[in-house]
CSV table of C-alpha atoms in Angstrom, one decimal:
chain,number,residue,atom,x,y,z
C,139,UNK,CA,-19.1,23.6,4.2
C,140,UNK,CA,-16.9,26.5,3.5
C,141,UNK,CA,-14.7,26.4,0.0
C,142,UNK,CA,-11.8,24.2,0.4
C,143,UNK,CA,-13.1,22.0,2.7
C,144,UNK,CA,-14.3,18.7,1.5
C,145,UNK,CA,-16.1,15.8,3.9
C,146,UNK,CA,-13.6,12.5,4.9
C,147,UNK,CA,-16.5,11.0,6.7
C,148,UNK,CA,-18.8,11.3,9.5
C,149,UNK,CA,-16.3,13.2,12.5
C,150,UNK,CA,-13.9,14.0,9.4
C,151,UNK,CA,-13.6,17.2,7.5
C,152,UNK,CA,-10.5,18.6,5.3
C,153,UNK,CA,-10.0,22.1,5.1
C,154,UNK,CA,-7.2,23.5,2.9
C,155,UNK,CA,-4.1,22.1,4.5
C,156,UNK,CA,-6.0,20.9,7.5
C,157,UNK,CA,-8.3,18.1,8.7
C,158,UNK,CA,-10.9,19.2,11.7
C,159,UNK,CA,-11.9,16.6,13.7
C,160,UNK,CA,-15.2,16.6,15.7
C,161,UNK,CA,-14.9,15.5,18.8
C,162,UNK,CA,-17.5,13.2,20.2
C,163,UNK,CA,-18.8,11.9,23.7
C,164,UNK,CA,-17.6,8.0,22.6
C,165,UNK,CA,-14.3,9.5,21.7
C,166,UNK,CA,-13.7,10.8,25.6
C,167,UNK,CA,-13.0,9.2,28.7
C,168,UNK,CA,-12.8,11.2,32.5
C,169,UNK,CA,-9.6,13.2,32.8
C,170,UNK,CA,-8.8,12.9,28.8
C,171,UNK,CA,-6.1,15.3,27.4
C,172,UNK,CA,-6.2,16.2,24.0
C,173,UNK,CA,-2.8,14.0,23.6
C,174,UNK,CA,-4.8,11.2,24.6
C,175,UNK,CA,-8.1,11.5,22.5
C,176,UNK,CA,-5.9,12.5,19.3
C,177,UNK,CA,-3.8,9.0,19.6
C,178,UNK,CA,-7.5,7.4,20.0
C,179,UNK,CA,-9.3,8.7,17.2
C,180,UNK,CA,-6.5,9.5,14.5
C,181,UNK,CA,-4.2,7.0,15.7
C,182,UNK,CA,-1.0,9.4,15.8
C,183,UNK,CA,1.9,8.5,18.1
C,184,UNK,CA,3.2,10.8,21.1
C,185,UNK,CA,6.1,11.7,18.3
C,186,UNK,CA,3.9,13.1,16.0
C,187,UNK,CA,1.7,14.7,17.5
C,188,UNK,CA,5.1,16.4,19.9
C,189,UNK,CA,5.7,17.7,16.0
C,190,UNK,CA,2.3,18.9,15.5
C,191,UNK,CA,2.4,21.1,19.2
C,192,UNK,CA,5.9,22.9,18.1
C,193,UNK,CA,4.7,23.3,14.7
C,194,UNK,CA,1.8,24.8,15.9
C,195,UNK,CA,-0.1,22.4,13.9
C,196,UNK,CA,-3.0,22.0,17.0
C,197,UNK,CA,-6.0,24.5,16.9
C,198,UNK,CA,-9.0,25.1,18.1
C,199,UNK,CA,-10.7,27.6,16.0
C,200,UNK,CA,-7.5,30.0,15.0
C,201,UNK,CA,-5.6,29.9,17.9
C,202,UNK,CA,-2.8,27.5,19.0
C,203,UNK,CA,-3.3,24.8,21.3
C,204,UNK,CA,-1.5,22.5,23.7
C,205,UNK,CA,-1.8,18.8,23.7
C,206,UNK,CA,-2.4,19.2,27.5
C,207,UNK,CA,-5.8,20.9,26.6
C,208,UNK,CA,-8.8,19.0,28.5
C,209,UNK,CA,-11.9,19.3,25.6
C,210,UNK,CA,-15.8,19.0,25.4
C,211,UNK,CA,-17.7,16.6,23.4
C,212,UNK,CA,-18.9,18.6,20.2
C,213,UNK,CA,-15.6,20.9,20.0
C,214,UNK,CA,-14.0,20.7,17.1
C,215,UNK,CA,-9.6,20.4,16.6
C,216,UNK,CA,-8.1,21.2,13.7
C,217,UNK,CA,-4.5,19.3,12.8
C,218,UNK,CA,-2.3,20.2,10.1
C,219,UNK,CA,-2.0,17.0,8.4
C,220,UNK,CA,-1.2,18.1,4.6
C,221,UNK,CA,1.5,20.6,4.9
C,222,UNK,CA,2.7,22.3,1.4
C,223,UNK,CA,6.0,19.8,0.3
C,224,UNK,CA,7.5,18.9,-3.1
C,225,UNK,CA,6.6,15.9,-4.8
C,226,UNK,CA,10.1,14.5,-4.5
C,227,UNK,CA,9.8,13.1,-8.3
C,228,UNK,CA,8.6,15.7,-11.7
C,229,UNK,CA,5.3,15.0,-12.6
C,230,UNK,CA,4.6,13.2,-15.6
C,231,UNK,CA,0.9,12.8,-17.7
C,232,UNK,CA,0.8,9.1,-17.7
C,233,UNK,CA,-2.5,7.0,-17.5
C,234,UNK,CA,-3.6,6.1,-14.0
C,235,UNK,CA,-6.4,3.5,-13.0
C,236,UNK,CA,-7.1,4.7,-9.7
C,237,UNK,CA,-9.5,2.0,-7.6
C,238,UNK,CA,-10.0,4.3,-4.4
C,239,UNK,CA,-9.0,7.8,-3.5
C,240,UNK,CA,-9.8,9.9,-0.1
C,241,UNK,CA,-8.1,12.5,1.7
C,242,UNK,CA,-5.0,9.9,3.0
C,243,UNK,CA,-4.3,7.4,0.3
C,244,UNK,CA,-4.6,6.7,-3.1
C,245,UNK,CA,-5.5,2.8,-4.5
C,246,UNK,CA,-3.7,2.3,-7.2
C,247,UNK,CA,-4.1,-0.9,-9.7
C,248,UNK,CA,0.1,-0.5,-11.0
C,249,UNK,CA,0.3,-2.3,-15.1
C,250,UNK,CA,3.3,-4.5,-15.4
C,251,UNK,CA,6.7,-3.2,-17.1
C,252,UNK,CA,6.5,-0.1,-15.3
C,253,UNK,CA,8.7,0.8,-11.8
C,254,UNK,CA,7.2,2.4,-8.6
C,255,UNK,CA,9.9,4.6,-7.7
C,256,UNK,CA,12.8,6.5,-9.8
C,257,UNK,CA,16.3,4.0,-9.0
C,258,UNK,CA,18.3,6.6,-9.8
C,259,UNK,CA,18.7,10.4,-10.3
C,260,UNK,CA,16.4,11.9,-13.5
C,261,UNK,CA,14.6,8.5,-14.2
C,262,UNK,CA,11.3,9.3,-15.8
C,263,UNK,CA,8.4,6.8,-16.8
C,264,UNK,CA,7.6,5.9,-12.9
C,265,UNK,CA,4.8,5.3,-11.4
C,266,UNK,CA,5.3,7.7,-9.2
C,267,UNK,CA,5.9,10.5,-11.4
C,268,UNK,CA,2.0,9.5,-12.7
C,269,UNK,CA,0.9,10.2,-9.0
C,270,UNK,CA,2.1,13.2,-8.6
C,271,UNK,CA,0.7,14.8,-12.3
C,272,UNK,CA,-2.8,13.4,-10.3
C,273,UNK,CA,-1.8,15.2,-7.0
C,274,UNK,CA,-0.9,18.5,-9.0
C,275,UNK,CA,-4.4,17.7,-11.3
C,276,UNK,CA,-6.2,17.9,-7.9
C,277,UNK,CA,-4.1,21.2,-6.3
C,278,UNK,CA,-2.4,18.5,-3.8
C,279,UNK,CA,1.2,19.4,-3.0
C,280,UNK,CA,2.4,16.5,-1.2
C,281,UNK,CA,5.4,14.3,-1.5
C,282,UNK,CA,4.7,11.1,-3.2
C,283,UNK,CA,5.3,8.0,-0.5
C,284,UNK,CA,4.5,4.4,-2.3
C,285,UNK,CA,3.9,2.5,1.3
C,286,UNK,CA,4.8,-1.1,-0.2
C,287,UNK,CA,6.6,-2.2,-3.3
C,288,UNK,CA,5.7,-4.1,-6.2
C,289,UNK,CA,8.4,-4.9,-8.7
C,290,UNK,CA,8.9,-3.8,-12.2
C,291,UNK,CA,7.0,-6.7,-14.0
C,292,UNK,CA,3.9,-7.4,-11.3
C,293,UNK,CA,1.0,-6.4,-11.5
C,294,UNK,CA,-2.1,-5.1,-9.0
C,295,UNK,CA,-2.7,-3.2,-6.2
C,296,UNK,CA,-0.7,-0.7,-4.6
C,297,UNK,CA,-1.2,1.9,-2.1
C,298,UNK,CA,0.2,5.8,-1.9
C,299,UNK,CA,-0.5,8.1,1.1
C,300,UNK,CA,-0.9,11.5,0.7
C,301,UNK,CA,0.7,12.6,4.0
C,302,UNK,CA,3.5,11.8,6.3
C,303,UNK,CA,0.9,10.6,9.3
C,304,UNK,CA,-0.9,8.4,7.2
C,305,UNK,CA,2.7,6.9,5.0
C,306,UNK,CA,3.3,5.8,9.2
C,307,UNK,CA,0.2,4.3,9.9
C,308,UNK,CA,0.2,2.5,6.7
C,309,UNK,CA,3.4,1.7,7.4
C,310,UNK,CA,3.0,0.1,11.0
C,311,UNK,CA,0.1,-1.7,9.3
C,312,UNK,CA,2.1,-3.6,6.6
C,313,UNK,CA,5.0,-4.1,9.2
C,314,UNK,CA,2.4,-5.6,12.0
C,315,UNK,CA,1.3,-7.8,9.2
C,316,UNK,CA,-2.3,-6.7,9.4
C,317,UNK,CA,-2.9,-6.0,5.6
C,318,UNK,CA,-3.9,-8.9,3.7
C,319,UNK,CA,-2.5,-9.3,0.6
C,320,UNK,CA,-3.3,-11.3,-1.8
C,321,UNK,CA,-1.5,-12.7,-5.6
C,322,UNK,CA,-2.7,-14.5,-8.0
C,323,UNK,CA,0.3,-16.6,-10.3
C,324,UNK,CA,0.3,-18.7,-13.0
C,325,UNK,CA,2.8,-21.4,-12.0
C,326,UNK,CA,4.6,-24.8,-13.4
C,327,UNK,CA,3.0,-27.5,-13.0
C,328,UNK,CA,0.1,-28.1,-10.1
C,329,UNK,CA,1.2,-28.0,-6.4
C,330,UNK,CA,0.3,-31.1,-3.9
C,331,UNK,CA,-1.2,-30.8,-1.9
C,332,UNK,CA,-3.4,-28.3,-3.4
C,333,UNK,CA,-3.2,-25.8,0.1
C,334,UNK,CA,-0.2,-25.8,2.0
C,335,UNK,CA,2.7,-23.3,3.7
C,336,UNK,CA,5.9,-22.4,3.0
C,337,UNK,CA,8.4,-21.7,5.9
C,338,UNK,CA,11.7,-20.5,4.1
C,339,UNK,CA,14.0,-17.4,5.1
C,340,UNK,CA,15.2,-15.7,2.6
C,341,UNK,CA,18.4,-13.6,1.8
C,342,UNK,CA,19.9,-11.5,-0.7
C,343,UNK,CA,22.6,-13.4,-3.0
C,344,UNK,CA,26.1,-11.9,-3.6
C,345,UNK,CA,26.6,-10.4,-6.5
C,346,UNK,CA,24.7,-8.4,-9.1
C,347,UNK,CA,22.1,-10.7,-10.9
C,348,UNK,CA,19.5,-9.3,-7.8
C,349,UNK,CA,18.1,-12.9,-7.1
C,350,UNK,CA,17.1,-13.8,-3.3
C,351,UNK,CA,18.0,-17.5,-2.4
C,352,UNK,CA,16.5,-19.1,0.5
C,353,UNK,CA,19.3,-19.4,3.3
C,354,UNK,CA,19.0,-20.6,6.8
C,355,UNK,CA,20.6,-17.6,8.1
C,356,UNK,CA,18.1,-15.3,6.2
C,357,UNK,CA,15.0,-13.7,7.2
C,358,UNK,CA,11.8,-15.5,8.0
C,359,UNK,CA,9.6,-15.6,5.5
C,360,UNK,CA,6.2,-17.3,4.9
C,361,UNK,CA,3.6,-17.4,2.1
C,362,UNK,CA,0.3,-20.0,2.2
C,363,UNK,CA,-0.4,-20.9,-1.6
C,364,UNK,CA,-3.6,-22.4,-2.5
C,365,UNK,CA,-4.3,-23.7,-6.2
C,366,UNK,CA,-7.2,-21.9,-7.8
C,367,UNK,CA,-7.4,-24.2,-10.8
C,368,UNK,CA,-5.5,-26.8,-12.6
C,369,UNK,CA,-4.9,-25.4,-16.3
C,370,UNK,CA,-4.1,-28.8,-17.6
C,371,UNK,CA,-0.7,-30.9,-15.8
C,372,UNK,CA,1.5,-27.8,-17.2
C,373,UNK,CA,0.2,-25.4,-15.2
C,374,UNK,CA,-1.8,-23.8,-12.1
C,375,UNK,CA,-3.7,-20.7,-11.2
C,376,UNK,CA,-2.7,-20.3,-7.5
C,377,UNK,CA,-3.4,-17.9,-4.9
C,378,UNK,CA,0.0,-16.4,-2.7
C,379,UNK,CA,-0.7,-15.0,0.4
C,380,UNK,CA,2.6,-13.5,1.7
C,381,UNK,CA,2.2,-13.3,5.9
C,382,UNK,CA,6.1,-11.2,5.8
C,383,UNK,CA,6.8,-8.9,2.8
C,384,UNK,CA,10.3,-10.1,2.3
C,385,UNK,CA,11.4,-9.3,-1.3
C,386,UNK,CA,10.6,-11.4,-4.4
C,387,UNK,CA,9.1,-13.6,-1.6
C,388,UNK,CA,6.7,-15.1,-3.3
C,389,UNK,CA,8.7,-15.9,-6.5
C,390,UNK,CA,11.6,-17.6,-4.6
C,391,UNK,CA,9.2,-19.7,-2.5
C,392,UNK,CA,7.3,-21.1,-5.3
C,393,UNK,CA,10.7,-21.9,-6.9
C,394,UNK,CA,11.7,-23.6,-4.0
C,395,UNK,CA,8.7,-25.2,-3.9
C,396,UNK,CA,9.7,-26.4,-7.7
C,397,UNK,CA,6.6,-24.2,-9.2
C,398,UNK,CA,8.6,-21.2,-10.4
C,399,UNK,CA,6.0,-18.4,-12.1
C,400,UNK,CA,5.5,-18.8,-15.7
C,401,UNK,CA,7.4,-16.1,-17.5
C,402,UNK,CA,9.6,-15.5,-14.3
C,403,UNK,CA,13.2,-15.4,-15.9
C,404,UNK,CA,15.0,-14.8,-12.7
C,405,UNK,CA,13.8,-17.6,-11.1
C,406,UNK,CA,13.0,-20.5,-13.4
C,407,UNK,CA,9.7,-20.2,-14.7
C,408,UNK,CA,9.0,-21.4,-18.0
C,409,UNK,CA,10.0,-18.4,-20.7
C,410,UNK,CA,6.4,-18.9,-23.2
C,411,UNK,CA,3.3,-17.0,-23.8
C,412,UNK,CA,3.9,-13.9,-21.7
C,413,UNK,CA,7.0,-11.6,-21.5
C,414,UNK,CA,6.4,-11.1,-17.7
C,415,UNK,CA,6.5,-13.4,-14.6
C,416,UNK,CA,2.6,-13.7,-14.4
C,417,UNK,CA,2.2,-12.5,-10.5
C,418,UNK,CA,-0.5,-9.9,-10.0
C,419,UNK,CA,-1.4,-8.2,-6.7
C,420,UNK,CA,-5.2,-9.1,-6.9
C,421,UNK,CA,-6.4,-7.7,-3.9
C,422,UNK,CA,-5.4,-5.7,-0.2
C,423,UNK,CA,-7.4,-5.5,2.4
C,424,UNK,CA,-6.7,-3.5,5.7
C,425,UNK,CA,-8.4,-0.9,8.2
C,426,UNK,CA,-8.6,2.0,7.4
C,427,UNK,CA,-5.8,4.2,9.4
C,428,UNK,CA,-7.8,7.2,10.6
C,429,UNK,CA,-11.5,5.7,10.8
C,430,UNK,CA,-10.9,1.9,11.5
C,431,UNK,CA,-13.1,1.1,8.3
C,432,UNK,CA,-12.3,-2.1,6.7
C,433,UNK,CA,-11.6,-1.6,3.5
C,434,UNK,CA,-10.9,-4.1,0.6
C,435,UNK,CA,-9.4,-3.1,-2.9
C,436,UNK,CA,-9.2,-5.3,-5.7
C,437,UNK,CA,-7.7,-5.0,-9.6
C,438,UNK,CA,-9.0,-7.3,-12.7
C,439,UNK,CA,-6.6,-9.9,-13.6
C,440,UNK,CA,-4.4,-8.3,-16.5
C,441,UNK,CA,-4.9,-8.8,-20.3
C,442,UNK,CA,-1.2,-10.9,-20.6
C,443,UNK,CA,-2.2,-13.2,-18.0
C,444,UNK,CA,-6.1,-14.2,-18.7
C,445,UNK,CA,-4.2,-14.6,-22.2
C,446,UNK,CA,-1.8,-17.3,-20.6
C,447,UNK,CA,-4.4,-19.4,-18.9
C,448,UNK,CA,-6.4,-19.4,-21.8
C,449,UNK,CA,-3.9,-20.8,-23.8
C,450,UNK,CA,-2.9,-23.0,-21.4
C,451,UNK,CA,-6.3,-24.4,-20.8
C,452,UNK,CA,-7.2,-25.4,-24.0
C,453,UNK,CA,-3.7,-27.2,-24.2
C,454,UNK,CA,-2.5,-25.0,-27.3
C,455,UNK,CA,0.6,-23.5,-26.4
């Protein structure tokens, strides 16, 4: 491998600012056009790679190439998927505990009390400013695109791709609710029965406080909770798994379901032991967007909350 080129996997390589792909016998069918084989094996729509033609970002070898071209099992196309672009956010040196890296994403597991994204104009201490001091640490200039949100005071996983194409795959993947996700909370009292589905749309309240209420003419929502352990008849361990991604979904469900998260101000949840609503995002699991991989990421259960149960199950708080 030349320098600047660094292996994806197997049919995958990345060099500088592009990412050759090998083209292989299974990858073709009779009368393929390139078009057809790229929306196969790297999963771009007919938009992007439209974009790709008139940017000239097709080639085979150094020369510019059509999506119309018919190809040969062991030729090899490069596609410009990392195209020089400002961060959108200054860098900043702030710790990051990365659980998986490749050349399209970044797993990231995010510590409470700390926002994903800048809310307004100059905002510094953001998550996203710590990805971007990692992309400029690595010589990656690429604008920083968080594909999901977690709020201010949750913990866990959350994902960043490095490029436009893979932001929209990930994208269409958490909007075609094929990424399971999957909270841990620390909850009032012990839900019954101990597995069970909540059906409640949700909507955005007037005014300013930023709480979501469940109202009939909201959104659909739907989380299945399951209790992970009884901590005492004070509290639960349960397991959220949202099926929509509706904000603060899990919080106002639970709430509803009279089982607000401990710590959760907001919404009701008891206001001792932890300065937090105790909700971590414990684990994601998806394919991945360019090789179909399934992948499976998973953060440790924070200091604050192993600290809460604790407490609550030996019955001393």
């Amino acid at each position: 491998m030349t320098e600047g080129e660094s292996r994806v996997g197997g049919k995958f390589t990345r060099d500088e600012r592009w990412l050759v792909v090998r083209i292989e016998e299974e990858d073709l069918r009779e009368g393929d056009r390139l078009d057809e084989v790229l929306r196969r094996v790297l999963h771009l729509s007919g938009r992007q790679i439209q974009r790709l033609v008139q940017s000239g970002g097709l080639r085979r070898g150094k020369a510019r190439i059509s999506s119309a071209l018919r190809i040969r099992p062991g030729e090899e196309i490069a596609v410009r998927l990392f195209p020089f672009e400002e961060y959108g956010v200054d860098p900043e040196d702030i710790p990051l505990r990365i659980l998986y890296e490749d050349d399209h994403y970044l797993v990231v597991d995010k510590p409470p009390g700390i926002l994903v994204h800048p809310i307004r104009p100059g905002m510094r201490g953001t998550l996203a400013a710590a990805v971007a001091h990692h992309f400029a640490t690595i010589g990656l200039r690429s604008r920083v695109r968080p594909v999901h949100r977690l709020d201010r005071d949750t913990s866990g996983v959350i994902v960043f791709a490095k490029h436009a194409w893979a932001h929209a795959r990930l994208d269409a993947l958490f909007r075609a609710s094929a990424v399971r996700k999957t909270y841990l909370a620390v909850v009032s009292g012990v839900p019954d029965p101990a597995e069970q589905t909540i059906e409640l749309p949700l909507s955005r309240r007037p005014g300013r406080d930023g709480k979501i209420a469940v109202d009939a003419r909201g959104l659909f929502a739907r989380t299945v909770v399951r209790v992970r352990e009884a901590l005492g008849e004070r509290a639960s361990l349960v397991e959220a798994v949202p099926e929509t991604g509706r904000t603060h979904q899990i919080r106002v469900h639970l709430s509803a379901l009279g089982h607000p998260i401990w710590g959760d101000r907001l919404y009701g949840g008891p206001r001792v032991g932890i300065s937090r609503q105790a909700l971590h995002a414990e684990s994601l699991e998806f394919l991945h967007p360019f090789t179909g991989e399934p992948k499976a990421f998973r953060a440790p259960v924070p200091e604050d909350i192993r600290r809460l149960t604790e407490l609550l199950r030996s019955e001393t708080m």
